Amino acid sequence: MKFNLKTLVAAVALVAAAGANAAAIDTGAGGNGGLFFNVWDATGSYTRNLGVDLTSFETAVNGAANGVQVYNFAADSTLTSWLSGKSSFSWNIMAVDNQGAVRVLETAGQSATLTAKASNIVRTAALQTTTLVGSINAPLASANSATYTTADAGYVGKAAGGVSTINSNIGWPTAALGSAANNSYAAGLLIEEANGNAAGTTVVANTILGNANGARAYFDANNTLVIQTADAVAAVPEPETYAMFLAGLGLMGVIARRRGNRA
């Protein structure tokens, strides 16, 4: 099995960053906010800080020269507990840049019709996203994920100020949201941005992130969030597998040197 070394390094770096981060999500108020993952239903929600900023994420998934990249965010105990007994839920990934030419990133269903809105409307949605992240952040001072009841300000499914309000403003329908059915690359969600200028009402086109096919996100049967830049012929190994791979290369180098010395 052949692996692309650039791909492996990129995948491991992003997964490691996500695992190490146990802090509040960057709200994007100063620009370049952090990515976060939400799962919710009518009874409450779960949010996780993915530990990567918007611009770094764009750079990673738009790097066509790096080949297939697969980023795995395995379920934590908080998510596993929250999902227990649930068969129906919505999910998405979001991030916001609320400075200058604003960006609101969100996952969207492949068949969803996403309408580009005037810049002033997208700026309103960006501000609402920043406000929502601020509400989400309270429990994230000592952990990178948390759950919320419908009474909490950080509940993303709330009727006013939640995901539905933001999506209504940026012109994204309910069909844009993920569900349990979006559990493979083929059925995955696209990762898109609603864009707006710093001032005025000019309509700026939405941006699809990733290669020619678009990067996709899916939530698999193991409750792992996966972000993948193309349909992989051979899966990228997990970080521990990659560590073994490097160790193997090191051992081969030692053997080669010993043979050279004997010669």
PDB file of C-alpha atoms in Angstrom:
ATOM      1  CA  MET A   1       0.000   0.000   0.000  1.00  0.00           C
ATOM      2  CA  LYS A   2       1.426   3.398  -1.011  1.00  0.00           C
ATOM      3  CA  PHE A   3       0.976   6.530   1.094  1.00  0.00           C
ATOM      4  CA  ASN A   4       1.580  10.151   0.187  1.00  0.00           C
ATOM      5  CA  LEU A   5       3.985  11.504   2.837  1.00  0.00           C
ATOM      6  CA  LYS A   6       2.705  15.095   2.510  1.00  0.00           C
ATOM      7  CA  THR A   7      -0.812  13.805   3.050  1.00  0.00           C
ATOM      8  CA  LEU A   8       0.200  11.809   6.113  1.00  0.00           C
ATOM      9  CA  VAL A   9       1.988  14.752   7.708  1.00  0.00           C
ATOM     10  CA  ALA A  10      -0.944  17.089   7.061  1.00  0.00           C
ATOM     11  CA  ALA A  11      -3.460  14.618   8.445  1.00  0.00           C
ATOM     12  CA  VAL A  12      -1.467  13.883  11.579  1.00  0.00           C
ATOM     13  CA  ALA A  13      -0.763  17.569  12.210  1.00  0.00           C
ATOM     14  CA  LEU A  14      -4.426  18.560  12.067  1.00  0.00           C
ATOM     15  CA  VAL A  15      -5.608  15.636  14.188  1.00  0.00           C
ATOM     16  CA  ALA A  16      -2.904  16.338  16.763  1.00  0.00           C
ATOM     17  CA  ALA A  17      -3.852  19.999  16.931  1.00  0.00           C
ATOM     18  CA  ALA A  18      -7.494  19.129  17.469  1.00  0.00           C
ATOM     19  CA  GLY A  19      -6.720  16.631  20.190  1.00  0.00           C
ATOM     20  CA  ALA A  20      -4.413  18.964  22.069  1.00  0.00           C
ATOM     21  CA  ASN A  21      -6.746  21.940  22.137  1.00  0.00           C
ATOM     22  CA  ALA A  22      -8.907  22.208  25.255  1.00  0.00           C
ATOM     23  CA  ALA A  23     -10.043  25.792  25.212  1.00  0.00           C
ATOM     24  CA  ALA A  24     -12.693  28.189  24.040  1.00  0.00           C
ATOM     25  CA  ILE A  25     -13.392  28.451  20.310  1.00  0.00           C
ATOM     26  CA  ASP A  26     -12.056  31.575  18.604  1.00  0.00           C
ATOM     27  CA  THR A  27     -15.224  33.601  17.956  1.00  0.00           C
ATOM     28  CA  GLY A  28     -13.889  35.240  14.803  1.00  0.00           C
ATOM     29  CA  ALA A  29     -14.569  38.706  16.237  1.00  0.00           C
ATOM     30  CA  GLY A  30     -10.989  39.655  15.370  1.00  0.00           C
ATOM     31  CA  GLY A  31     -11.047  37.628  12.148  1.00  0.00           C
ATOM     32  CA  ASN A  32     -10.100  34.013  11.337  1.00  0.00           C
ATOM     33  CA  GLY A  33     -12.234  32.131  13.869  1.00  0.00           C
ATOM     34  CA  GLY A  34     -11.949  28.480  14.862  1.00  0.00           C
ATOM     35  CA  LEU A  35     -13.798  25.490  13.395  1.00  0.00           C
ATOM     36  CA  PHE A  36     -16.344  23.772  15.621  1.00  0.00           C
ATOM     37  CA  PHE A  37     -18.576  20.712  15.277  1.00  0.00           C
ATOM     38  CA  ASN A  38     -22.214  20.671  16.439  1.00  0.00           C
ATOM     39  CA  VAL A  39     -24.683  17.808  16.897  1.00  0.00           C
ATOM     40  CA  TRP A  40     -28.197  18.544  18.125  1.00  0.00           C
ATOM     41  CA  ASP A  41     -31.842  17.563  18.380  1.00  0.00           C
ATOM     42  CA  ALA A  42     -34.927  18.997  20.074  1.00  0.00           C
ATOM     43  CA  THR A  43     -33.621  18.081  23.551  1.00  0.00           C
ATOM     44  CA  GLY A  44     -30.123  19.567  23.513  1.00  0.00           C
ATOM     45  CA  SER A  45     -26.809  19.812  21.683  1.00  0.00           C
ATOM     46  CA  TYR A  46     -23.122  18.889  21.695  1.00  0.00           C
ATOM     47  CA  THR A  47     -20.294  21.146  20.458  1.00  0.00           C
ATOM     48  CA  ARG A  48     -16.601  20.376  19.987  1.00  0.00           C
ATOM     49  CA  ASN A  49     -13.728  22.735  19.293  1.00  0.00           C
ATOM     50  CA  LEU A  50     -11.862  21.205  16.331  1.00  0.00           C
ATOM     51  CA  GLY A  51      -8.722  23.134  17.197  1.00  0.00           C
ATOM     52  CA  VAL A  52      -7.917  24.628  13.791  1.00  0.00           C
ATOM     53  CA  ASP A  53      -8.501  28.150  12.496  1.00  0.00           C
ATOM     54  CA  LEU A  54     -10.440  28.963   9.348  1.00  0.00           C
ATOM     55  CA  THR A  55      -7.536  30.160   7.200  1.00  0.00           C
ATOM     56  CA  SER A  56      -5.298  27.190   8.094  1.00  0.00           C
ATOM     57  CA  PHE A  57      -8.159  24.832   7.298  1.00  0.00           C
ATOM     58  CA  GLU A  58      -8.767  26.486   3.925  1.00  0.00           C
ATOM     59  CA  THR A  59      -5.073  26.139   3.075  1.00  0.00           C
ATOM     60  CA  ALA A  60      -5.036  22.465   4.050  1.00  0.00           C
ATOM     61  CA  VAL A  61      -8.110  21.329   2.115  1.00  0.00           C
ATOM     62  CA  ASN A  62      -7.444  23.514  -0.933  1.00  0.00           C
ATOM     63  CA  GLY A  63      -3.925  22.103  -1.430  1.00  0.00           C
ATOM     64  CA  ALA A  64      -4.585  20.069  -4.567  1.00  0.00           C
ATOM     65  CA  ALA A  65      -0.896  19.101  -4.826  1.00  0.00           C
ATOM     66  CA  ASN A  66      -1.132  17.224  -1.528  1.00  0.00           C
ATOM     67  CA  GLY A  67      -3.430  14.519  -2.900  1.00  0.00           C
ATOM     68  CA  VAL A  68      -6.082  12.873  -0.737  1.00  0.00           C
ATOM     69  CA  GLN A  69      -6.210  14.162   2.824  1.00  0.00           C
ATOM     70  CA  VAL A  70      -8.295  12.528   5.546  1.00  0.00           C
ATOM     71  CA  TYR A  71      -8.777  14.133   8.959  1.00  0.00           C
ATOM     72  CA  ASN A  72     -10.353  12.006  11.695  1.00  0.00           C
ATOM     73  CA  PHE A  73     -11.890  13.435  14.871  1.00  0.00           C
ATOM     74  CA  ALA A  74     -12.821  10.382  16.947  1.00  0.00           C
ATOM     75  CA  ALA A  75     -15.790  10.557  19.305  1.00  0.00           C
ATOM     76  CA  ASP A  76     -15.055  11.531  22.886  1.00  0.00           C
ATOM     77  CA  SER A  77     -16.947  10.218  25.918  1.00  0.00           C
ATOM     78  CA  THR A  78     -19.076  13.379  26.038  1.00  0.00           C
ATOM     79  CA  LEU A  79     -20.375  12.796  22.511  1.00  0.00           C
ATOM     80  CA  THR A  80     -20.840   9.049  23.013  1.00  0.00           C
ATOM     81  CA  SER A  81     -22.906   9.681  26.121  1.00  0.00           C
ATOM     82  CA  TRP A  82     -24.987  12.400  24.454  1.00  0.00           C
ATOM     83  CA  LEU A  83     -25.748  10.203  21.422  1.00  0.00           C
ATOM     84  CA  SER A  84     -26.818   7.214  23.530  1.00  0.00           C
ATOM     85  CA  GLY A  85     -30.291   6.126  22.451  1.00  0.00           C
ATOM     86  CA  LYS A  86     -30.579   8.757  19.712  1.00  0.00           C
ATOM     87  CA  SER A  87     -31.302   7.788  16.112  1.00  0.00           C
ATOM     88  CA  SER A  88     -32.241  11.183  14.712  1.00  0.00           C
ATOM     89  CA  PHE A  89     -30.185  14.353  14.959  1.00  0.00           C
ATOM     90  CA  SER A  90     -28.725  17.220  12.927  1.00  0.00           C
ATOM     91  CA  TRP A  91     -25.056  18.147  12.673  1.00  0.00           C
ATOM     92  CA  ASN A  92     -22.740  20.646  11.025  1.00  0.00           C
ATOM     93  CA  ILE A  93     -19.280  22.210  11.082  1.00  0.00           C
ATOM     94  CA  MET A  94     -18.995  25.993  11.357  1.00  0.00           C
ATOM     95  CA  ALA A  95     -16.463  28.823  11.582  1.00  0.00           C
ATOM     96  CA  VAL A  96     -16.579  32.573  11.074  1.00  0.00           C
ATOM     97  CA  ASP A  97     -14.344  35.498  10.171  1.00  0.00           C
ATOM     98  CA  ASN A  98     -16.158  38.622  11.339  1.00  0.00           C
ATOM     99  CA  GLN A  99     -13.557  41.198  10.280  1.00  0.00           C
ATOM    100  CA  GLY A 100     -13.426  43.042   6.962  1.00  0.00           C
ATOM    101  CA  ALA A 101     -14.577  40.801   4.125  1.00  0.00           C
ATOM    102  CA  VAL A 102     -16.518  38.347   6.284  1.00  0.00           C
ATOM    103  CA  ARG A 103     -16.677  34.573   5.857  1.00  0.00           C
ATOM    104  CA  VAL A 104     -19.190  32.155   7.357  1.00  0.00           C
ATOM    105  CA  LEU A 105     -18.118  28.528   6.873  1.00  0.00           C
ATOM    106  CA  GLU A 106     -20.599  25.701   7.163  1.00  0.00           C
ATOM    107  CA  THR A 107     -21.160  22.210   5.841  1.00  0.00           C
ATOM    108  CA  ALA A 108     -23.992  21.806   3.315  1.00  0.00           C
ATOM    109  CA  GLY A 109     -25.797  18.904   1.671  1.00  0.00           C
ATOM    110  CA  GLN A 110     -24.693  18.176  -1.902  1.00  0.00           C
ATOM    111  CA  SER A 111     -28.230  18.705  -3.219  1.00  0.00           C
ATOM    112  CA  ALA A 112     -28.983  21.812  -1.152  1.00  0.00           C
ATOM    113  CA  THR A 113     -29.577  24.978  -3.160  1.00  0.00           C
ATOM    114  CA  LEU A 114     -27.506  27.680  -1.489  1.00  0.00           C
ATOM    115  CA  THR A 115     -28.422  31.234  -2.416  1.00  0.00           C
ATOM    116  CA  ALA A 116     -25.697  33.891  -2.281  1.00  0.00           C
ATOM    117  CA  LYS A 117     -26.949  36.863  -0.275  1.00  0.00           C
ATOM    118  CA  ALA A 118     -26.084  40.566  -0.204  1.00  0.00           C
ATOM    119  CA  SER A 119     -22.967  41.426   1.792  1.00  0.00           C
ATOM    120  CA  ASN A 120     -24.857  43.260   4.526  1.00  0.00           C
ATOM    121  CA  ILE A 121     -26.985  40.166   5.181  1.00  0.00           C
ATOM    122  CA  VAL A 122     -23.916  37.912   5.333  1.00  0.00           C
ATOM    123  CA  ARG A 123     -22.305  40.367   7.756  1.00  0.00           C
ATOM    124  CA  THR A 124     -25.386  40.036   9.975  1.00  0.00           C
ATOM    125  CA  ALA A 125     -25.044  36.242   9.847  1.00  0.00           C
ATOM    126  CA  ALA A 126     -21.330  36.520  10.681  1.00  0.00           C
ATOM    127  CA  LEU A 127     -22.124  38.626  13.743  1.00  0.00           C
ATOM    128  CA  GLN A 128     -24.800  36.130  14.803  1.00  0.00           C
ATOM    129  CA  THR A 129     -22.276  33.294  14.459  1.00  0.00           C
ATOM    130  CA  THR A 130     -19.718  35.175  16.563  1.00  0.00           C
ATOM    131  CA  THR A 131     -22.397  35.769  19.213  1.00  0.00           C
ATOM    132  CA  LEU A 132     -23.402  32.089  19.160  1.00  0.00           C
ATOM    133  CA  VAL A 133     -19.781  30.986  19.633  1.00  0.00           C
ATOM    134  CA  GLY A 134     -19.496  33.340  22.586  1.00  0.00           C
ATOM    135  CA  SER A 135     -22.494  31.601  24.162  1.00  0.00           C
ATOM    136  CA  ILE A 136     -21.077  28.150  23.396  1.00  0.00           C
ATOM    137  CA  ASN A 137     -17.711  28.958  24.969  1.00  0.00           C
ATOM    138  CA  ALA A 138     -18.647  29.158  28.658  1.00  0.00           C
ATOM    139  CA  PRO A 139     -18.202  25.393  29.375  1.00  0.00           C
ATOM    140  CA  LEU A 140     -15.113  25.069  27.148  1.00  0.00           C
ATOM    141  CA  ALA A 141     -12.560  26.658  29.476  1.00  0.00           C
ATOM    142  CA  SER A 142     -11.267  23.256  30.604  1.00  0.00           C
ATOM    143  CA  ALA A 143     -12.452  20.868  27.883  1.00  0.00           C
ATOM    144  CA  ASN A 144     -12.711  20.896  24.101  1.00  0.00           C
ATOM    145  CA  SER A 145     -16.330  19.687  24.041  1.00  0.00           C
ATOM    146  CA  ALA A 146     -19.529  20.180  26.022  1.00  0.00           C
ATOM    147  CA  THR A 147     -23.259  19.476  25.979  1.00  0.00           C
ATOM    148  CA  TYR A 148     -26.083  21.978  26.322  1.00  0.00           C
ATOM    149  CA  THR A 149     -29.750  21.816  27.274  1.00  0.00           C
ATOM    150  CA  THR A 150     -32.400  23.725  25.344  1.00  0.00           C
ATOM    151  CA  ALA A 151     -32.375  26.331  28.129  1.00  0.00           C
ATOM    152  CA  ASP A 152     -28.660  27.091  27.669  1.00  0.00           C
ATOM    153  CA  ALA A 153     -27.495  30.060  25.590  1.00  0.00           C
ATOM    154  CA  GLY A 154     -25.041  27.729  23.833  1.00  0.00           C
ATOM    155  CA  TYR A 155     -27.778  25.411  22.493  1.00  0.00           C
ATOM    156  CA  VAL A 156     -27.288  25.614  18.712  1.00  0.00           C
ATOM    157  CA  GLY A 157     -30.818  24.436  17.911  1.00  0.00           C
ATOM    158  CA  LYS A 158     -32.569  27.394  19.519  1.00  0.00           C
ATOM    159  CA  ALA A 159     -35.174  29.149  17.390  1.00  0.00           C
ATOM    160  CA  ALA A 160     -33.677  32.637  17.764  1.00  0.00           C
ATOM    161  CA  GLY A 161     -29.932  33.119  17.309  1.00  0.00           C
ATOM    162  CA  GLY A 162     -29.148  29.455  16.668  1.00  0.00           C
ATOM    163  CA  VAL A 163     -28.053  27.698  13.472  1.00  0.00           C
ATOM    164  CA  SER A 164     -31.508  28.068  11.889  1.00  0.00           C
ATOM    165  CA  THR A 165     -31.366  31.865  12.236  1.00  0.00           C
ATOM    166  CA  ILE A 166     -27.857  32.043  10.779  1.00  0.00           C
ATOM    167  CA  ASN A 167     -28.782  29.749   7.875  1.00  0.00           C
ATOM    168  CA  SER A 168     -31.902  31.760   7.130  1.00  0.00           C
ATOM    169  CA  ASN A 169     -29.771  34.878   6.767  1.00  0.00           C
ATOM    170  CA  ILE A 170     -27.107  33.343   4.531  1.00  0.00           C
ATOM    171  CA  GLY A 171     -29.782  31.652   2.403  1.00  0.00           C
ATOM    172  CA  TRP A 172     -29.060  28.045   3.324  1.00  0.00           C
ATOM    173  CA  PRO A 173     -32.115  25.764   3.751  1.00  0.00           C
ATOM    174  CA  THR A 174     -32.697  22.981   6.272  1.00  0.00           C
ATOM    175  CA  ALA A 175     -31.470  20.572   3.573  1.00  0.00           C
ATOM    176  CA  ALA A 176     -27.978  21.944   4.174  1.00  0.00           C
ATOM    177  CA  LEU A 177     -27.790  20.270   7.595  1.00  0.00           C
ATOM    178  CA  GLY A 178     -26.205  16.875   8.186  1.00  0.00           C
ATOM    179  CA  SER A 179     -28.022  13.836   9.567  1.00  0.00           C
ATOM    180  CA  ALA A 180     -27.207  10.246  10.508  1.00  0.00           C
ATOM    181  CA  ALA A 181     -27.497   9.384   6.797  1.00  0.00           C
ATOM    182  CA  ASN A 182     -24.412  11.477   5.951  1.00  0.00           C
ATOM    183  CA  ASN A 183     -22.075   8.716   7.110  1.00  0.00           C
ATOM    184  CA  SER A 184     -19.686   8.171   4.169  1.00  0.00           C
ATOM    185  CA  TYR A 185     -17.654  10.159   1.666  1.00  0.00           C
ATOM    186  CA  ALA A 186     -20.227   9.477  -1.063  1.00  0.00           C
ATOM    187  CA  ALA A 187     -23.032  10.809   1.148  1.00  0.00           C
ATOM    188  CA  GLY A 188     -20.893  13.479   2.794  1.00  0.00           C
ATOM    189  CA  LEU A 189     -21.585  17.184   3.130  1.00  0.00           C
ATOM    190  CA  LEU A 190     -19.737  19.810   1.127  1.00  0.00           C
ATOM    191  CA  ILE A 191     -17.827  22.478   3.043  1.00  0.00           C
ATOM    192  CA  GLU A 192     -18.775  25.939   1.832  1.00  0.00           C
ATOM    193  CA  GLU A 193     -18.418  29.583   2.752  1.00  0.00           C
ATOM    194  CA  ALA A 194     -20.898  32.421   2.489  1.00  0.00           C
ATOM    195  CA  ASN A 195     -18.878  35.550   1.748  1.00  0.00           C
ATOM    196  CA  GLY A 196     -19.531  39.263   2.172  1.00  0.00           C
ATOM    197  CA  ASN A 197     -17.664  42.486   1.570  1.00  0.00           C
ATOM    198  CA  ALA A 198     -16.652  44.735   4.455  1.00  0.00           C
ATOM    199  CA  ALA A 199     -19.319  47.279   3.495  1.00  0.00           C
ATOM    200  CA  GLY A 200     -22.205  47.690   1.070  1.00  0.00           C
ATOM    201  CA  THR A 201     -24.721  45.231  -0.324  1.00  0.00           C
ATOM    202  CA  THR A 202     -22.794  43.588  -3.175  1.00  0.00           C
ATOM    203  CA  VAL A 203     -23.554  39.873  -3.537  1.00  0.00           C
ATOM    204  CA  VAL A 204     -20.387  37.768  -3.254  1.00  0.00           C
ATOM    205  CA  ALA A 205     -20.490  34.185  -4.531  1.00  0.00           C
ATOM    206  CA  ASN A 206     -20.352  31.243  -2.131  1.00  0.00           C
ATOM    207  CA  THR A 207     -17.075  29.293  -2.097  1.00  0.00           C
ATOM    208  CA  ILE A 208     -16.800  25.486  -2.110  1.00  0.00           C
ATOM    209  CA  LEU A 209     -13.638  24.338  -0.313  1.00  0.00           C
ATOM    210  CA  GLY A 210     -11.477  21.490  -1.530  1.00  0.00           C
ATOM    211  CA  ASN A 211     -10.365  20.068  -4.845  1.00  0.00           C
ATOM    212  CA  ALA A 212     -12.451  19.865  -8.036  1.00  0.00           C
ATOM    213  CA  ASN A 213     -14.913  17.515  -6.316  1.00  0.00           C
ATOM    214  CA  GLY A 214     -15.080  19.580  -3.140  1.00  0.00           C
ATOM    215  CA  ALA A 215     -13.926  18.463   0.288  1.00  0.00           C
ATOM    216  CA  ARG A 216     -16.589  16.486   2.145  1.00  0.00           C
ATOM    217  CA  ALA A 217     -17.402  15.897   5.786  1.00  0.00           C
ATOM    218  CA  TYR A 218     -19.217  12.877   7.160  1.00  0.00           C
ATOM    219  CA  PHE A 219     -20.130  11.418  10.539  1.00  0.00           C
ATOM    220  CA  ASP A 220     -19.507   7.686  10.365  1.00  0.00           C
ATOM    221  CA  ALA A 221     -20.971   4.664  12.153  1.00  0.00           C
ATOM    222  CA  ASN A 222     -18.250   4.896  14.830  1.00  0.00           C
ATOM    223  CA  ASN A 223     -19.334   8.469  15.646  1.00  0.00           C
ATOM    224  CA  THR A 224     -16.115   9.776  14.110  1.00  0.00           C
ATOM    225  CA  LEU A 225     -16.218  13.068  12.234  1.00  0.00           C
ATOM    226  CA  VAL A 226     -14.228  12.694   9.014  1.00  0.00           C
ATOM    227  CA  ILE A 227     -13.149  15.467   6.647  1.00  0.00           C
ATOM    228  CA  GLN A 228     -11.859  14.111   3.340  1.00  0.00           C
ATOM    229  CA  THR A 229     -10.625  15.962   0.255  1.00  0.00           C
ATOM    230  CA  ALA A 230     -11.295  13.218  -2.307  1.00  0.00           C
ATOM    231  CA  ASP A 231     -12.559   9.659  -2.558  1.00  0.00           C
ATOM    232  CA  ALA A 232      -9.549   7.767  -1.192  1.00  0.00           C
ATOM    233  CA  VAL A 233      -8.318   4.675  -3.028  1.00  0.00           C
ATOM    234  CA  ALA A 234      -6.267   3.762   0.044  1.00  0.00           C
ATOM    235  CA  ALA A 235      -7.204   5.154   3.442  1.00  0.00           C
ATOM    236  CA  VAL A 236      -4.759   7.398   5.253  1.00  0.00           C
ATOM    237  CA  PRO A 237      -3.601   5.617   8.430  1.00  0.00           C
ATOM    238  CA  GLU A 238      -4.368   6.825  11.931  1.00  0.00           C
ATOM    239  CA  PRO A 239      -1.648   8.833  13.778  1.00  0.00           C
ATOM    240  CA  GLU A 240      -0.463   5.769  15.693  1.00  0.00           C
ATOM    241  CA  THR A 241      -0.134   3.829  12.415  1.00  0.00           C
ATOM    242  CA  TYR A 242       1.856   6.710  10.969  1.00  0.00           C
ATOM    243  CA  ALA A 243       4.171   6.627  14.008  1.00  0.00           C
ATOM    244  CA  MET A 244       4.789   2.913  13.365  1.00  0.00           C
ATOM    245  CA  PHE A 245       5.430   3.740   9.709  1.00  0.00           C
ATOM    246  CA  LEU A 246       8.112   6.295  10.682  1.00  0.00           C
ATOM    247  CA  ALA A 247       9.635   3.876  13.189  1.00  0.00           C
ATOM    248  CA  GLY A 248       9.856   1.277  10.417  1.00  0.00           C
ATOM    249  CA  LEU A 249      11.643   3.739   8.148  1.00  0.00           C
ATOM    250  CA  GLY A 250      14.121   4.489  10.953  1.00  0.00           C
ATOM    251  CA  LEU A 251      14.814   0.792  11.486  1.00  0.00           C
ATOM    252  CA  MET A 252      15.395   0.292   7.761  1.00  0.00           C
ATOM    253  CA  GLY A 253      17.945   3.136   7.880  1.00  0.00           C
ATOM    254  CA  VAL A 254      19.831   1.470  10.755  1.00  0.00           C
ATOM    255  CA  ILE A 255      19.943  -1.862   8.891  1.00  0.00           C
ATOM    256  CA  ALA A 256      21.191  -0.143   5.723  1.00  0.00           C
ATOM    257  CA  ARG A 257      23.991   1.628   7.628  1.00  0.00           C
ATOM    258  CA  ARG A 258      25.124  -1.608   9.304  1.00  0.00           C
ATOM    259  CA  ARG A 259      25.237  -3.381   5.964  1.00  0.00           C
ATOM    260  CA  GLY A 260      27.238  -0.485   4.528  1.00  0.00           C
ATOM    261  CA  ASN A 261      29.763  -0.666   7.396  1.00  0.00           C
ATOM    262  CA  ARG A 262      30.236  -4.415   6.904  1.00  0.00           C
ATOM    263  CA  ALA A 263      30.894  -3.837   3.222  1.00  0.00           C
TER     264      ALA A 263
END
